[in-house]
């Protein structure tokens, strides 16, 4: 069966029926978005990997209790967000590591797990410029409050609508709009020197 | 809207991400045509949004999926009858003897009546005037008549009880005064009371133990 052609709801139904490949498909679909969100919240790669694992374990072990009237993406992002916030409440990490994963066993694995620009058509100058811009904006996002960070990442990186972000963060819609508006203003201020 | 009244950041952000209405859009575009300051700010917002949308997604280390699956318990659907089966298994476990003496007693309770009954049947069949067929006919006939008389006596007992006679009297009075509709309402009321009684009995006999009982259990 080609699981990749199925919707989230269909894959979840198969997982609830005890199909192990359906579990793997859900991990495959959401490992990057979930890991990226958690990583940008906790700013520690090793911790982010542990928290992303915890998120998937919580979600998949409770798959029989999932309410299909809600979007699966909302549910998993909500758990990821809460898991990361719990970690932030326990300890505020000190560093932002943009290097490869500590779990990488070879240089190739480390390279594969390092942040890279998505476009493959950039020339070396553009690549360097975009990498620099990427680093600047990553650091600017790092300085945002955690709730602003979640809101802005879900909105702009994951492309989630405001209503879904409100559901994920368990706050009113107006609060989400305020978070995003303030986060954008802060980021614009942070990036102003690049335009000067 | 004059050029001096510049557009709000909310309006410019909404325009850049395409979330404002058609009417507002027309007014905004009209203003943007003549206002370089707002046009410049709009470009800044667009640039920020493009940069954010282009942020790369990180991959966890290789083998992430395997590490997750190693700690996930794949859900096995439980059949509807599984709880009943489990209840029957627990009941059987409670009733199963645990000591040699208990086993001997249980065996005796089961085998003695069988031995006695078997011996009696064998003795009866060994008589010249009794056959196995006639004994079977006799036994089933007695069982059927016994069941009938038990049912009849139970019904008679109910009908002759003071509650039943009171109910019949009330029903007759109601039928005479209020007609069939009143009788129907009476029957519904009695039915409701019966159901409530059954429910109360069920709650008291089979449902969750009281708080005191739980407390005692927890302490034990």
Short mmCIF file of C-alpha atoms in Angstrom, two decimals:
data_model
loop_
_atom_site.label_atom_id
_atom_site.label_comp_id
_atom_site.label_asym_id
_atom_site.label_seq_id
_atom_site.Cartn_x
_atom_site.Cartn_y
_atom_site.Cartn_z
CA UNK A 1 0.00 0.00 0.00
CA UNK A 2 1.24 3.49 -0.89
CA UNK A 3 0.81 5.35 2.37
CA UNK A 4 2.28 8.56 0.99
CA UNK A 5 -0.79 9.03 -1.22
CA UNK A 6 -3.19 8.92 1.74
CA UNK A 7 -4.47 11.84 3.80
CA UNK A 8 -3.44 12.25 7.42
CA UNK A 9 -6.85 11.02 8.57
CA UNK A 10 -6.60 7.88 6.45
CA UNK A 11 -3.10 7.11 7.74
CA UNK A 12 -4.27 7.66 11.32
CA UNK A 13 -7.18 5.26 10.75
CA UNK A 14 -4.74 2.60 9.52
CA UNK A 15 -2.50 3.23 12.54
CA UNK A 16 -5.50 2.78 14.82
CA UNK A 17 -6.15 -0.52 13.06
CA UNK A 18 -2.69 -1.66 14.16
CA UNK A 19 -0.72 -1.11 10.91
CA UNK A 20 2.90 -0.42 11.85
CA UNK A 21 3.81 1.18 8.46
CA UNK A 22 1.13 3.80 9.10
CA UNK A 23 2.98 4.83 12.26
CA UNK A 24 6.20 5.16 10.29
CA UNK A 25 4.41 7.25 7.66
CA UNK A 26 3.21 9.72 10.31
CA UNK A 27 6.75 10.00 11.68
CA UNK A 28 8.07 10.49 8.16
CA UNK A 29 5.56 13.24 7.40
CA UNK A 30 6.00 15.25 10.57
CA UNK A 31 9.55 14.65 11.75
CA UNK A 32 10.97 17.70 9.97
CA UNK A 33 8.22 20.22 10.86
CA UNK A 34 8.03 19.02 14.46
CA UNK A 35 11.79 18.89 14.92
CA UNK A 36 12.25 22.33 13.31
CA UNK A 37 9.64 23.93 15.54
CA UNK A 38 11.05 22.38 18.71
CA UNK A 39 14.63 23.14 17.71
CA UNK A 40 13.85 26.82 17.13
CA UNK A 41 12.07 26.96 20.49
CA UNK A 42 14.68 25.27 22.69
CA UNK A 43 17.75 26.22 20.56
CA UNK A 44 19.62 23.04 21.49
CA UNK A 45 19.90 20.30 18.90
CA UNK A 46 20.38 17.36 21.25
CA UNK A 47 17.55 18.48 23.49
CA UNK A 48 15.37 19.13 20.43
CA UNK A 49 15.91 15.57 19.20
CA UNK A 50 14.92 14.17 22.57
CA UNK A 51 11.84 16.38 22.76
CA UNK A 52 10.81 15.56 19.19
CA UNK A 53 11.09 11.87 20.04
CA UNK A 54 9.00 12.41 23.16
CA UNK A 55 6.40 14.23 21.08
CA UNK A 56 6.05 11.37 18.60
CA UNK A 57 5.99 8.76 21.36
CA UNK A 58 3.21 10.64 23.18
CA UNK A 59 1.22 11.07 19.97
CA UNK A 60 1.62 7.54 18.63
CA UNK A 61 1.03 5.82 21.96
CA UNK A 62 -2.21 7.77 22.30
CA UNK A 63 -3.34 7.30 18.70
CA UNK A 64 -6.43 5.33 19.78
CA UNK A 65 -7.58 8.35 21.80
CA UNK A 66 -7.11 10.84 18.91
CA UNK A 67 -10.31 12.73 18.08
CA UNK A 68 -10.61 12.72 14.26
CA UNK A 69 -12.80 15.86 14.29
CA UNK A 70 -9.56 17.82 14.83
CA UNK A 71 -6.71 18.06 12.33
CA UNK A 72 -3.88 15.64 13.07
CA UNK A 73 -1.34 18.41 12.37
CA UNK A 74 -2.95 20.61 15.05
CA UNK A 75 -2.76 17.79 17.56
CA UNK A 76 0.89 16.93 16.95
CA UNK A 77 2.00 20.58 16.85
CA UNK A 78 0.09 21.23 20.06
CA UNK A 79 1.92 18.40 21.82
CA UNK A 80 5.25 19.51 20.34
CA UNK A 81 4.63 23.09 21.50
CA UNK A 82 3.67 22.00 25.02
CA UNK A 83 6.61 19.60 25.26
CA UNK A 84 9.03 22.36 24.24
CA UNK A 85 7.44 24.90 26.60
CA UNK A 86 7.77 22.46 29.50
CA UNK A 87 11.46 22.18 28.71
CA UNK A 88 11.84 25.96 28.50
CA UNK A 89 10.16 26.36 31.89
CA UNK A 90 12.61 23.89 33.38
CA UNK A 91 15.75 25.42 31.96
CA UNK A 92 16.56 28.23 29.55
CA UNK A 93 19.39 26.98 27.27
CA UNK A 94 22.39 29.15 26.59
CA UNK A 95 23.48 28.44 23.05
CA UNK A 96 22.14 28.20 19.54
CA UNK A 97 23.83 25.42 17.61
CA UNK A 98 23.43 25.55 13.87
CA UNK A 99 25.79 22.62 13.36
CA UNK A 100 24.86 19.05 12.58
CA UNK A 101 23.18 16.59 14.90
CA UNK A 102 25.14 15.17 17.85
CA UNK A 103 23.62 11.80 16.90
CA UNK A 104 25.35 11.95 13.51
CA UNK A 105 27.90 9.14 13.22
CA UNK A 106 29.64 10.36 10.06
CA UNK A 107 30.48 13.71 8.46
CA UNK A 108 27.87 12.99 5.78
CA UNK A 109 25.16 12.55 8.41
CA UNK A 110 26.24 15.73 10.16
CA UNK A 111 26.12 17.62 6.87
CA UNK A 112 22.68 16.16 6.08
CA UNK A 113 21.30 17.37 9.39
CA UNK A 114 22.70 20.90 9.14
CA UNK A 115 20.54 23.85 8.12
CA UNK A 116 20.79 24.39 4.36
CA UNK A 117 18.94 26.77 2.01
CA UNK A 118 16.02 25.07 0.31
CA UNK A 119 16.62 26.47 -3.16
CA UNK A 120 19.09 24.53 -5.23
CA UNK A 121 19.42 27.20 -7.92
CA UNK A 122 21.43 29.79 -6.01
CA UNK A 123 24.90 30.76 -7.13
CA UNK A 124 27.72 30.82 -4.52
CA UNK A 125 27.30 34.56 -3.81
CA UNK A 126 23.56 34.20 -3.33
CA UNK A 127 24.12 31.09 -1.24
CA UNK A 128 26.50 32.94 1.07
CA UNK A 129 24.13 35.92 1.29
CA UNK A 130 21.11 33.77 2.03
CA UNK A 131 23.06 31.75 4.59
CA UNK A 132 24.08 35.00 6.28
CA UNK A 133 20.49 36.29 6.17
CA UNK A 134 19.26 32.94 7.45
CA UNK A 135 21.67 33.15 10.37
CA UNK A 136 20.62 36.73 11.15
CA UNK A 137 16.93 35.89 11.13
CA UNK A 138 17.48 32.71 13.13
CA UNK A 139 19.20 34.78 15.82
CA UNK A 140 16.45 37.40 15.62
CA UNK A 141 13.82 34.67 16.12
CA UNK A 142 15.88 33.32 18.99
CA UNK A 143 15.49 36.63 20.82
CA UNK A 144 11.70 36.58 20.54
CA UNK A 145 9.55 35.47 23.46
CA UNK A 146 8.71 31.71 23.15
CA UNK A 147 5.02 32.35 22.42
CA UNK A 148 5.92 34.88 19.69
CA UNK A 149 8.39 32.35 18.28
CA UNK A 150 5.83 29.57 18.07
CA UNK A 151 3.24 31.83 16.49
CA UNK A 152 5.57 33.30 13.87
CA UNK A 153 7.08 29.92 12.97
CA UNK A 154 3.71 28.21 12.63
CA UNK A 155 2.42 31.11 10.56
CA UNK A 156 5.32 31.74 8.20
CA UNK A 157 7.41 28.55 8.17
CA UNK A 158 4.63 25.98 8.48
CA UNK A 159 1.99 28.11 6.74
CA UNK A 160 -0.72 27.36 9.33
CA UNK A 161 -3.80 29.63 9.40
CA UNK A 162 -4.39 31.85 12.44
CA UNK A 163 -7.33 29.70 13.62
CA UNK A 164 -5.19 26.55 13.71
CA UNK A 165 -2.37 28.39 15.52
CA UNK A 166 -4.89 29.51 18.15
CA UNK A 167 -5.97 25.88 18.56
CA UNK A 168 -2.37 24.65 18.79
CA UNK A 169 -1.36 27.30 21.33
CA UNK A 170 -4.68 27.13 23.19
CA UNK A 171 -5.11 30.91 23.14
CA UNK A 172 -7.83 33.15 21.61
CA UNK A 173 -7.57 34.13 17.95
CA UNK A 174 -7.01 37.80 18.86
CA UNK A 175 -4.03 36.82 21.02
CA UNK A 176 -2.46 34.94 18.11
CA UNK A 177 -2.84 37.99 15.87
CA UNK A 178 -1.22 40.14 18.54
CA UNK A 179 1.69 37.69 18.97
CA UNK A 180 2.32 37.57 15.22
CA UNK A 181 2.02 41.32 14.78
CA UNK A 182 4.47 42.05 17.59
CA UNK A 183 6.86 39.33 16.45
CA UNK A 184 6.93 40.75 12.94
CA UNK A 185 7.63 44.25 14.26
CA UNK A 186 10.50 42.95 16.40
CA UNK A 187 11.97 40.97 13.50
CA UNK A 188 11.69 43.95 11.17
CA UNK A 189 13.55 46.09 13.70
CA UNK A 190 16.22 43.42 14.13
CA UNK A 191 16.77 43.15 10.37
CA UNK A 192 16.75 46.93 9.75
CA UNK A 193 20.56 47.17 9.81
CA UNK A 194 20.79 44.78 6.84
CA UNK A 195 18.87 47.22 4.69
CA UNK A 196 20.93 50.21 5.83
CA UNK B 1 -7.05 59.01 2.35
CA UNK B 2 -4.36 61.63 1.90
CA UNK B 3 -0.67 60.92 1.57
CA UNK B 4 -0.10 62.36 5.06
CA UNK B 5 -2.38 59.76 6.60
CA UNK B 6 -0.11 56.80 6.09
CA UNK B 7 -1.32 53.21 6.16
CA UNK B 8 -1.16 51.31 9.45
CA UNK B 9 1.30 48.45 9.83
CA UNK B 10 -1.67 46.08 10.30
CA UNK B 11 -3.09 47.12 6.92
CA UNK B 12 0.27 46.80 5.19
CA UNK B 13 0.92 43.36 6.75
CA UNK B 14 -2.59 42.21 5.81
CA UNK B 15 -2.08 43.44 2.26
CA UNK B 16 1.33 41.73 2.00
CA UNK B 17 -0.04 38.38 3.17
CA UNK B 18 -3.30 38.75 1.22
CA UNK B 19 -5.72 38.62 4.13
CA UNK B 20 -7.57 41.93 3.66
CA UNK B 21 -10.96 42.30 1.99
CA UNK B 22 -11.57 43.43 -1.59
CA UNK B 23 -12.94 46.86 -0.59
CA UNK B 24 -9.96 47.66 1.66
CA UNK B 25 -7.62 46.37 -1.03
CA UNK B 26 -8.86 48.93 -3.57
CA UNK B 27 -8.44 51.80 -1.11
CA UNK B 28 -4.96 50.58 -0.13
CA UNK B 29 -3.79 50.22 -3.72
CA UNK B 30 -5.04 53.69 -4.49
CA UNK B 31 -3.01 55.09 -1.60
CA UNK B 32 0.06 53.02 -2.43
CA UNK B 33 0.18 54.46 -5.94
CA UNK B 34 0.83 57.92 -4.57
CA UNK B 35 2.77 57.21 -1.36
CA UNK B 36 6.39 56.15 -1.65
CA UNK B 37 6.81 55.81 2.12
CA UNK B 38 3.99 53.27 2.44
CA UNK B 39 5.19 51.54 -0.74
CA UNK B 40 8.67 51.21 0.79
CA UNK B 41 7.30 49.84 4.01
CA UNK B 42 5.18 47.35 2.10
CA UNK B 43 8.29 46.07 0.35
CA UNK B 44 10.02 45.66 3.71
CA UNK B 45 7.15 43.52 5.00
CA UNK B 46 7.12 41.46 1.81
CA UNK B 47 10.85 40.92 2.10
CA UNK B 48 10.50 39.80 5.74
CA UNK B 49 7.69 37.39 4.88
CA UNK B 50 9.68 35.90 2.01
CA UNK B 51 12.71 35.43 4.25
CA UNK B 52 10.63 33.75 6.94
CA UNK B 53 8.89 31.47 4.44
CA UNK B 54 12.29 30.50 3.08
CA UNK B 55 13.65 29.38 6.43
CA UNK B 56 14.83 25.81 6.01
CA UNK B 57 13.40 22.87 7.86
CA UNK B 58 15.89 20.90 9.93
CA UNK B 59 16.08 17.15 9.82
CA UNK B 60 16.67 15.12 12.94
CA UNK B 61 19.62 12.72 12.84
CA UNK B 62 19.42 9.60 10.71
CA UNK B 63 17.53 6.75 12.35
CA UNK B 64 15.09 9.10 14.10
CA UNK B 65 12.11 7.07 12.90
CA UNK B 66 13.63 3.81 14.20
CA UNK B 67 14.42 5.38 17.57
CA UNK B 68 10.82 6.57 17.87
CA UNK B 69 9.32 3.25 16.77
CA UNK B 70 11.49 1.37 19.26
CA UNK B 71 9.60 3.17 22.04
CA UNK B 72 6.12 3.08 20.50
CA UNK B 73 3.64 0.37 21.30
CA UNK B 74 1.63 -0.33 18.15
CA UNK B 75 -2.04 -0.14 19.02
CA UNK B 76 -3.89 -3.45 18.70
CA UNK B 77 -7.65 -2.92 18.25
CA UNK B 78 -9.67 -4.51 21.06
CA UNK B 79 -12.77 -6.52 19.95
CA UNK B 80 -16.12 -5.48 21.43
CA UNK B 81 -16.47 -8.79 23.28
CA UNK B 82 -12.99 -8.62 24.85
CA UNK B 83 -14.15 -7.02 28.14
CA UNK B 84 -16.83 -9.74 28.55
CA UNK B 85 -14.25 -12.43 27.90
CA UNK B 86 -11.94 -10.84 30.45
CA UNK B 87 -14.79 -10.70 33.00
CA UNK B 88 -15.56 -14.40 32.44
CA UNK B 89 -11.88 -15.25 32.79
CA UNK B 90 -11.64 -13.35 36.09
CA UNK B 91 -14.81 -15.05 37.38
CA UNK B 92 -13.42 -18.46 36.44
CA UNK B 93 -10.15 -17.57 38.17
CA UNK B 94 -12.03 -16.58 41.33
CA UNK B 95 -14.08 -19.81 41.33
CA UNK B 96 -11.15 -22.12 40.63
CA UNK B 97 -10.07 -24.01 43.80
CA UNK B 98 -6.58 -23.18 45.04
CA UNK B 99 -5.86 -26.00 47.47
CA UNK B 100 -5.93 -29.80 47.21
CA UNK B 101 -8.75 -29.93 49.78
CA UNK B 102 -10.81 -27.43 47.80
CA UNK B 103 -10.25 -29.45 44.64
CA UNK B 104 -11.37 -32.62 46.41
CA UNK B 105 -14.52 -30.88 47.72
CA UNK B 106 -15.34 -29.43 44.29
CA UNK B 107 -14.81 -32.82 42.66
CA UNK B 108 -17.03 -34.47 45.24
CA UNK B 109 -19.76 -31.83 44.72
CA UNK B 110 -19.72 -32.53 41.00
CA UNK B 111 -19.19 -36.31 40.94
CA UNK B 112 -21.37 -37.46 43.87
CA UNK B 113 -24.69 -36.26 42.37
CA UNK B 114 -23.61 -37.69 39.03
CA UNK B 115 -22.75 -41.05 40.61
CA UNK B 116 -25.97 -41.16 42.61
CA UNK B 117 -28.08 -40.05 39.64
CA UNK B 118 -26.29 -42.47 37.32
CA UNK B 119 -26.74 -45.31 39.77
CA UNK B 120 -30.43 -44.52 40.18
CA UNK B 121 -30.99 -44.38 36.42
CA UNK B 122 -29.08 -47.65 35.94
CA UNK B 123 -31.12 -49.32 38.65
CA UNK B 124 -34.39 -48.05 37.13
CA UNK B 125 -33.48 -49.21 33.63
CA UNK B 126 -32.49 -52.60 34.98
CA UNK B 127 -36.18 -53.13 36.04
CA UNK B 128 -38.19 -55.17 33.56
CA UNK B 129 -41.08 -52.73 33.43
CA UNK B 130 -38.97 -49.56 32.87
CA UNK B 131 -37.13 -48.75 29.64
CA UNK B 132 -34.74 -45.89 28.92
CA UNK B 133 -37.28 -44.33 26.54
CA UNK B 134 -40.14 -44.46 29.03
CA UNK B 135 -37.88 -43.00 31.73
CA UNK B 136 -36.93 -40.11 29.41
CA UNK B 137 -40.58 -39.42 28.56
CA UNK B 138 -41.48 -39.52 32.25
CA UNK B 139 -38.64 -37.14 33.20
CA UNK B 140 -39.39 -34.58 30.48
CA UNK B 141 -43.10 -34.69 31.22
CA UNK B 142 -42.47 -34.06 34.92
CA UNK B 143 -40.06 -31.25 34.13
CA UNK B 144 -42.56 -29.57 31.78
CA UNK B 145 -45.46 -29.85 34.21
CA UNK B 146 -43.23 -28.63 37.03
CA UNK B 147 -42.22 -25.54 35.04
CA UNK B 148 -45.86 -24.85 34.16
CA UNK B 149 -47.03 -25.13 37.73
CA UNK B 150 -44.14 -22.94 38.93
CA UNK B 151 -45.03 -20.25 36.35
CA UNK B 152 -48.74 -20.47 37.20
CA UNK B 153 -48.17 -20.25 40.93
CA UNK B 154 -45.83 -17.26 40.45
CA UNK B 155 -48.44 -15.49 38.32
CA UNK B 156 -51.18 -16.33 40.78
CA UNK B 157 -49.04 -15.06 43.62
CA UNK B 158 -48.51 -11.75 41.87
CA UNK B 159 -52.18 -11.41 40.90
CA UNK B 160 -53.35 -12.24 44.39
CA UNK B 161 -50.91 -9.95 46.18
CA UNK B 162 -52.24 -6.80 47.80
CA UNK B 163 -50.08 -4.57 45.56
CA UNK B 164 -51.38 -6.23 42.41
CA UNK B 165 -54.99 -6.00 43.55
CA UNK B 166 -54.48 -2.33 44.44
CA UNK B 167 -52.96 -1.68 41.01
CA UNK B 168 -55.85 -3.47 39.28
CA UNK B 169 -58.38 -1.47 41.29
CA UNK B 170 -56.60 1.77 40.44
CA UNK B 171 -56.48 0.82 36.78
CA UNK B 172 -60.19 0.02 36.74
CA UNK B 173 -61.04 3.30 38.47
CA UNK B 174 -58.84 5.20 36.07
CA UNK B 175 -60.32 3.45 33.05
CA UNK B 176 -63.83 4.29 34.26
CA UNK B 177 -63.02 7.95 34.96
CA UNK B 178 -60.36 8.96 32.42
CA UNK B 179 -60.84 6.39 29.63
CA UNK B 180 -58.18 4.73 27.53
CA UNK B 181 -55.88 7.76 27.53
CA UNK B 182 -55.74 7.86 31.31
CA UNK B 183 -55.11 4.13 31.40
CA UNK B 184 -52.24 4.58 28.94
CA UNK B 185 -50.70 7.32 31.08
CA UNK B 186 -51.07 5.08 34.12
CA UNK B 187 -49.33 2.22 32.28
CA UNK B 188 -46.48 4.54 31.25
CA UNK B 189 -46.10 5.71 34.84
CA UNK B 190 -45.99 2.17 36.18
CA UNK B 191 -43.49 1.24 33.45
CA UNK B 192 -41.28 4.18 34.40
CA UNK B 193 -41.41 3.27 38.09
CA UNK B 194 -40.50 -0.32 37.24
CA UNK B 195 -37.53 0.79 35.15
CA UNK B 196 -36.37 3.15 37.89
CA UNK B 197 -36.64 0.32 40.44
CA UNK B 198 -34.62 -2.01 38.25
CA UNK B 199 -31.98 0.70 37.76
CA UNK B 200 -31.72 1.37 41.49
CA UNK B 201 -31.37 -2.36 42.16
CA UNK B 202 -28.69 -2.61 39.49
CA UNK B 203 -26.79 0.38 40.88
CA UNK B 204 -26.83 -1.05 44.38
CA UNK B 205 -25.99 -4.61 43.50
CA UNK B 206 -23.53 -4.41 40.61
CA UNK B 207 -22.08 -0.91 40.18
CA UNK B 208 -19.15 1.03 41.71
CA UNK B 209 -18.61 0.41 45.42
CA UNK B 210 -19.14 3.25 47.85
CA UNK B 211 -16.50 5.80 48.78
CA UNK B 212 -16.00 4.08 52.15
CA UNK B 213 -15.43 0.73 50.46
CA UNK B 214 -12.89 2.30 48.06
CA UNK B 215 -11.13 3.93 50.98
CA UNK B 216 -10.89 0.62 52.78
CA UNK B 217 -9.65 -1.10 49.60
CA UNK B 218 -7.04 1.60 49.02
CA UNK B 219 -5.82 1.36 52.58
CA UNK B 220 -5.52 -2.40 52.33
#
